[in-house]
Short mmCIF file of C-alpha atoms and ligand atoms in Angstrom, two decimals:
data_model
loop_
_atom_site.label_atom_id
_atom_site.label_comp_id
_atom_site.label_asym_id
_atom_site.label_seq_id
_atom_site.Cartn_x
_atom_site.Cartn_y
_atom_site.Cartn_z
CA MET A 277 0.00 0.00 0.00
CA GLY A 278 1.27 3.48 -0.84
CA ILE A 279 -0.56 5.08 2.06
CA SER A 280 1.52 4.75 5.23
CA ALA A 281 1.93 6.09 8.72
CA LEU A 282 3.87 9.34 8.97
CA PRO A 283 7.63 8.83 8.91
CA ARG A 284 9.52 9.41 12.14
CA PHE A 285 11.37 12.51 10.96
CA LEU A 286 8.06 14.31 10.34
CA VAL A 287 6.66 13.29 13.73
CA GLU A 288 9.83 14.52 15.41
CA GLY A 289 9.64 17.77 13.46
CA TYR A 290 6.08 18.29 14.65
CA ALA A 291 7.16 17.69 18.26
CA ARG A 292 9.84 20.38 17.92
CA TRP A 293 7.36 22.89 16.41
CA LYS A 294 4.74 22.17 19.07
CA SER A 295 7.16 22.80 21.92
CA SER A 296 8.94 25.79 20.40
CA ASP A 297 7.01 27.88 17.85
CA TYR A 298 3.49 26.92 18.85
CA ASP A 299 3.57 27.17 22.62
CA PRO A 300 4.52 30.85 22.96
CA ALA A 301 1.99 31.79 20.27
CA SER A 302 -0.82 29.44 21.25
CA ASP A 303 -3.20 32.30 22.13
CA LYS A 304 -2.73 33.75 18.67
CA TYR A 305 -3.37 30.38 17.03
CA ARG A 306 -6.53 29.96 19.13
CA GLN A 307 -7.72 33.43 18.20
CA LEU A 308 -7.10 32.75 14.51
CA ALA A 309 -8.98 29.47 14.73
CA ASP A 310 -11.96 31.03 16.48
CA GLN A 311 -12.20 34.26 14.51
CA GLY A 312 -11.11 33.11 11.04
CA GLN A 313 -8.46 34.48 8.75
CA THR A 314 -8.28 38.03 7.41
CA PRO A 315 -5.01 38.06 5.44
CA ARG A 316 -4.17 41.29 3.62
CA VAL A 317 -1.91 39.58 1.11
CA PHE A 318 -2.34 36.77 -1.42
CA ALA A 319 1.04 35.38 -2.50
CA ILE A 320 1.44 33.25 -5.62
CA GLY A 321 4.81 31.53 -5.44
CA CYS A 322 6.68 28.54 -6.79
CA CYS A 323 6.39 25.07 -5.25
CA ASP A 324 10.17 25.03 -4.81
CA SER A 325 10.94 23.94 -1.22
CA ARG A 326 13.53 26.71 -0.89
CA VAL A 327 10.96 29.45 -1.42
CA GLN A 328 9.48 30.68 1.86
CA THR A 329 7.54 33.83 0.99
CA SER A 330 5.88 34.13 4.42
CA LYS A 331 9.28 33.89 6.13
CA VAL A 332 10.88 36.43 3.80
CA PHE A 333 8.24 38.96 4.83
CA ASP A 334 8.48 37.96 8.51
CA ALA A 335 4.78 37.15 8.41
CA ASP A 336 2.83 35.25 11.02
CA PRO A 337 0.12 32.63 10.50
CA GLY A 338 -2.98 34.44 9.26
CA ASP A 339 -1.05 37.21 7.48
CA ILE A 340 -0.53 35.79 3.97
CA PHE A 341 -2.86 33.54 1.96
CA VAL A 342 -0.50 31.44 -0.14
CA HIS A 343 -0.85 29.51 -3.37
CA ARG A 344 2.13 27.69 -4.86
CA ASN A 345 2.52 26.09 -8.25
CA ILE A 346 5.31 25.24 -10.66
CA ALA A 347 7.14 28.47 -11.57
CA ASN A 348 4.67 30.86 -9.87
CA LEU A 349 2.43 31.05 -12.93
CA VAL A 350 -1.06 32.39 -13.47
CA PRO A 351 -2.78 31.23 -16.68
CA LYS A 352 -4.86 33.61 -18.74
CA PHE A 353 -8.53 33.81 -17.76
CA ALA A 354 -10.65 31.01 -19.22
CA ASP A 355 -14.37 30.98 -18.57
CA ASP A 356 -14.77 27.29 -17.87
CA ALA A 357 -15.23 25.01 -14.89
CA GLY A 358 -12.15 22.76 -15.03
CA HIS A 359 -10.02 21.73 -12.06
CA HIS A 360 -8.14 25.00 -11.95
CA GLY A 361 -6.40 25.11 -8.56
CA THR A 362 -4.66 28.41 -9.17
CA VAL A 363 -7.86 30.07 -10.34
CA ALA A 364 -9.85 28.68 -7.38
CA ALA A 365 -7.27 30.11 -4.97
CA LEU A 366 -7.30 33.44 -6.80
CA ASP A 367 -11.10 33.64 -6.75
CA TYR A 368 -11.21 32.85 -3.03
CA ALA A 369 -8.51 35.42 -2.23
CA VAL A 370 -10.14 38.19 -4.27
CA ASP A 371 -13.86 37.54 -3.84
CA VAL A 372 -14.11 36.02 -0.34
CA LEU A 373 -11.04 37.11 1.62
CA LYS A 374 -10.92 40.42 -0.26
CA VAL A 375 -7.16 40.72 0.06
CA SER A 376 -5.64 44.15 -0.55
CA HIS A 377 -2.49 42.94 -2.30
CA ILE A 378 -1.55 40.12 -4.67
CA VAL A 379 2.18 39.34 -4.75
CA VAL A 380 3.59 37.13 -7.51
CA ALA A 381 6.87 35.74 -6.19
CA GLY A 382 9.56 34.46 -8.55
CA HIS A 383 12.95 33.17 -7.53
CA SER A 384 16.47 32.29 -8.66
CA GLN A 385 17.51 28.76 -9.66
CA CYS A 386 13.89 27.93 -10.57
CA GLY A 387 13.79 24.39 -11.92
CA GLY A 388 10.47 25.04 -13.65
CA ILE A 389 11.86 28.03 -15.51
CA LYS A 390 15.03 26.12 -16.46
CA ALA A 391 12.85 23.30 -17.84
CA CYS A 392 10.76 25.83 -19.71
CA HIS A 393 13.95 27.33 -21.21
CA ASP A 394 15.27 23.93 -22.27
CA LEU A 395 11.94 22.89 -23.77
CA ALA A 396 11.68 26.12 -25.74
CA LEU A 397 15.17 25.60 -27.17
CA ASN A 398 14.60 21.94 -27.99
CA PRO A 399 11.33 20.15 -27.15
CA ASP A 400 13.17 16.80 -27.14
CA SER A 401 15.95 17.93 -24.75
CA ILE A 402 14.17 16.84 -21.58
CA SER A 403 11.29 14.54 -20.78
CA VAL A 404 8.30 16.09 -19.06
CA THR A 405 4.72 14.99 -18.64
CA PRO A 406 1.98 16.54 -20.77
CA ALA A 407 0.64 18.33 -17.69
CA LEU A 408 4.02 19.95 -16.96
CA SER A 409 4.65 20.80 -20.58
CA THR A 410 1.25 22.49 -20.96
CA TRP A 411 1.66 24.36 -17.69
CA LEU A 412 5.15 25.66 -18.55
CA LYS A 413 3.91 26.99 -21.89
CA ILE A 414 2.34 29.85 -19.93
CA VAL A 415 5.82 31.36 -19.78
CA GLY A 416 7.32 29.29 -22.61
CA ASP A 417 5.31 31.35 -25.08
CA GLU A 418 7.42 34.33 -23.97
CA PHE A 419 10.74 32.67 -24.85
CA PHE A 420 11.13 34.85 -27.95
CA ARG A 421 11.80 37.77 -25.58
CA VAL A 422 15.05 36.20 -24.35
CA GLU A 423 16.34 34.22 -27.32
CA GLY A 424 18.64 37.07 -28.34
CA LEU A 425 20.70 36.61 -25.16
CA SER A 426 23.76 34.48 -25.90
CA LYS A 427 24.29 32.86 -22.47
CA ALA A 428 21.85 30.24 -21.19
CA GLU A 429 22.15 31.54 -17.62
CA ASP A 430 21.14 35.04 -18.78
CA ARG A 431 18.15 33.68 -20.69
CA VAL A 432 17.00 31.63 -17.68
CA ARG A 433 17.42 34.59 -15.33
CA ALA A 434 15.46 36.84 -17.69
CA LEU A 435 12.71 34.19 -17.93
CA GLU A 436 12.49 34.13 -14.12
CA PHE A 437 11.58 37.81 -14.19
CA ILE A 438 9.33 37.35 -17.22
CA SER A 439 7.44 34.58 -15.40
CA VAL A 440 6.47 37.13 -12.75
CA MET A 441 5.53 39.75 -15.35
CA THR A 442 3.50 37.25 -17.37
CA SER A 443 1.56 36.20 -14.29
CA LEU A 444 0.86 39.85 -13.43
CA GLU A 445 -0.29 40.54 -17.00
CA ASN A 446 -2.45 37.42 -16.96
CA LEU A 447 -4.01 38.44 -13.63
CA MET A 448 -5.34 41.49 -15.45
CA THR A 449 -7.38 39.18 -17.74
CA TYR A 450 -9.57 38.13 -14.76
CA PRO A 451 -12.75 40.20 -14.52
CA ASN A 452 -12.90 39.87 -10.72
CA VAL A 453 -9.30 41.11 -10.36
CA VAL A 454 -9.92 44.12 -12.60
CA SER A 455 -13.14 44.86 -10.77
CA ALA A 456 -11.41 44.68 -7.36
CA ILE A 457 -8.64 47.01 -8.60
CA GLU A 458 -11.18 49.56 -9.76
CA SER A 459 -13.72 49.29 -6.94
CA ARG A 460 -11.61 48.79 -3.82
CA GLY A 461 -8.01 49.49 -4.74
CA LEU A 462 -6.59 45.96 -4.96
CA LYS A 463 -2.87 46.24 -5.79
CA LEU A 464 -0.72 43.78 -7.78
CA HIS A 465 3.00 43.37 -7.10
CA GLY A 466 5.88 41.32 -8.48
CA ILE A 467 8.96 40.19 -6.57
CA TRP A 468 11.98 38.00 -7.27
CA GLN A 469 14.01 36.35 -4.53
CA ASP A 470 17.69 35.44 -4.80
CA LEU A 471 17.78 32.16 -2.87
CA GLY A 472 21.50 32.14 -2.15
CA GLY A 473 22.10 35.84 -1.50
CA GLY A 474 18.91 36.60 0.40
CA GLN A 475 18.20 39.62 -1.77
CA LEU A 476 14.70 40.58 -2.75
CA MET A 477 13.81 42.60 -5.82
CA ALA A 478 10.43 44.13 -6.59
CA PHE A 479 8.97 45.29 -9.89
CA ASP A 480 8.96 49.07 -10.06
CA PRO A 481 6.03 50.21 -12.22
CA GLY A 482 7.80 53.57 -12.77
CA THR A 483 10.99 52.18 -14.35
CA LYS A 484 9.36 48.91 -15.41
CA GLN A 485 12.39 47.12 -13.95
CA PHE A 486 12.96 44.89 -10.95
CA GLN A 487 14.80 46.87 -8.28
CA HIS A 488 16.38 45.79 -5.00
CA ILE A 489 13.96 46.78 -2.26
CA MET A 490 16.87 47.49 0.12
CA LYS A 491 20.63 47.17 0.20
CA CYS A 492 21.66 43.91 1.81
ZN1 ZN B 723 10.62 27.66 -9.00
#
């Protein structure tokens, strides 16, 4: 059977969390459980285990509603009723939680973006499932914007930023997002995190570039 009891290392990890992080904050957890969540921010990040958007913003439980998928992508709006996890999370964040900010969070060394780059250069270079291939096309369709760069690492880095921009542009195809922007001032933001260096860059709508949000 594939379904098993929890492995020991996860049980031990839970024991450490319960006695350290949870205990001093137990009143806050109880309050959150009783009163419900009212996060101001909806973060759309990559599944990558090294990405910890809530930690980067020093946020507590209840502060950030998080959705993660491969390469922090938002597809264009499609008016159908498929199993769209990203869209369901977006709809809940915008229409029910009424968050004030949506943050699309990209990152360095993104395996999804690297795969997207390799597939765009040569579809036979790596083996991916149809689901992954279709998903990565959301940003793969933008490959033409980087193909003039001679170094692979520069193209991949540029695609990491473009993945954030594409998701932001695609968010604007959702009627409920546009309506929330116009009626109650919902704001969209893009960030990119350097995993190794700890730096964080944010898209500046004035310069239309990603800028370091502080010197570090
Ligand atoms: Zn990633």
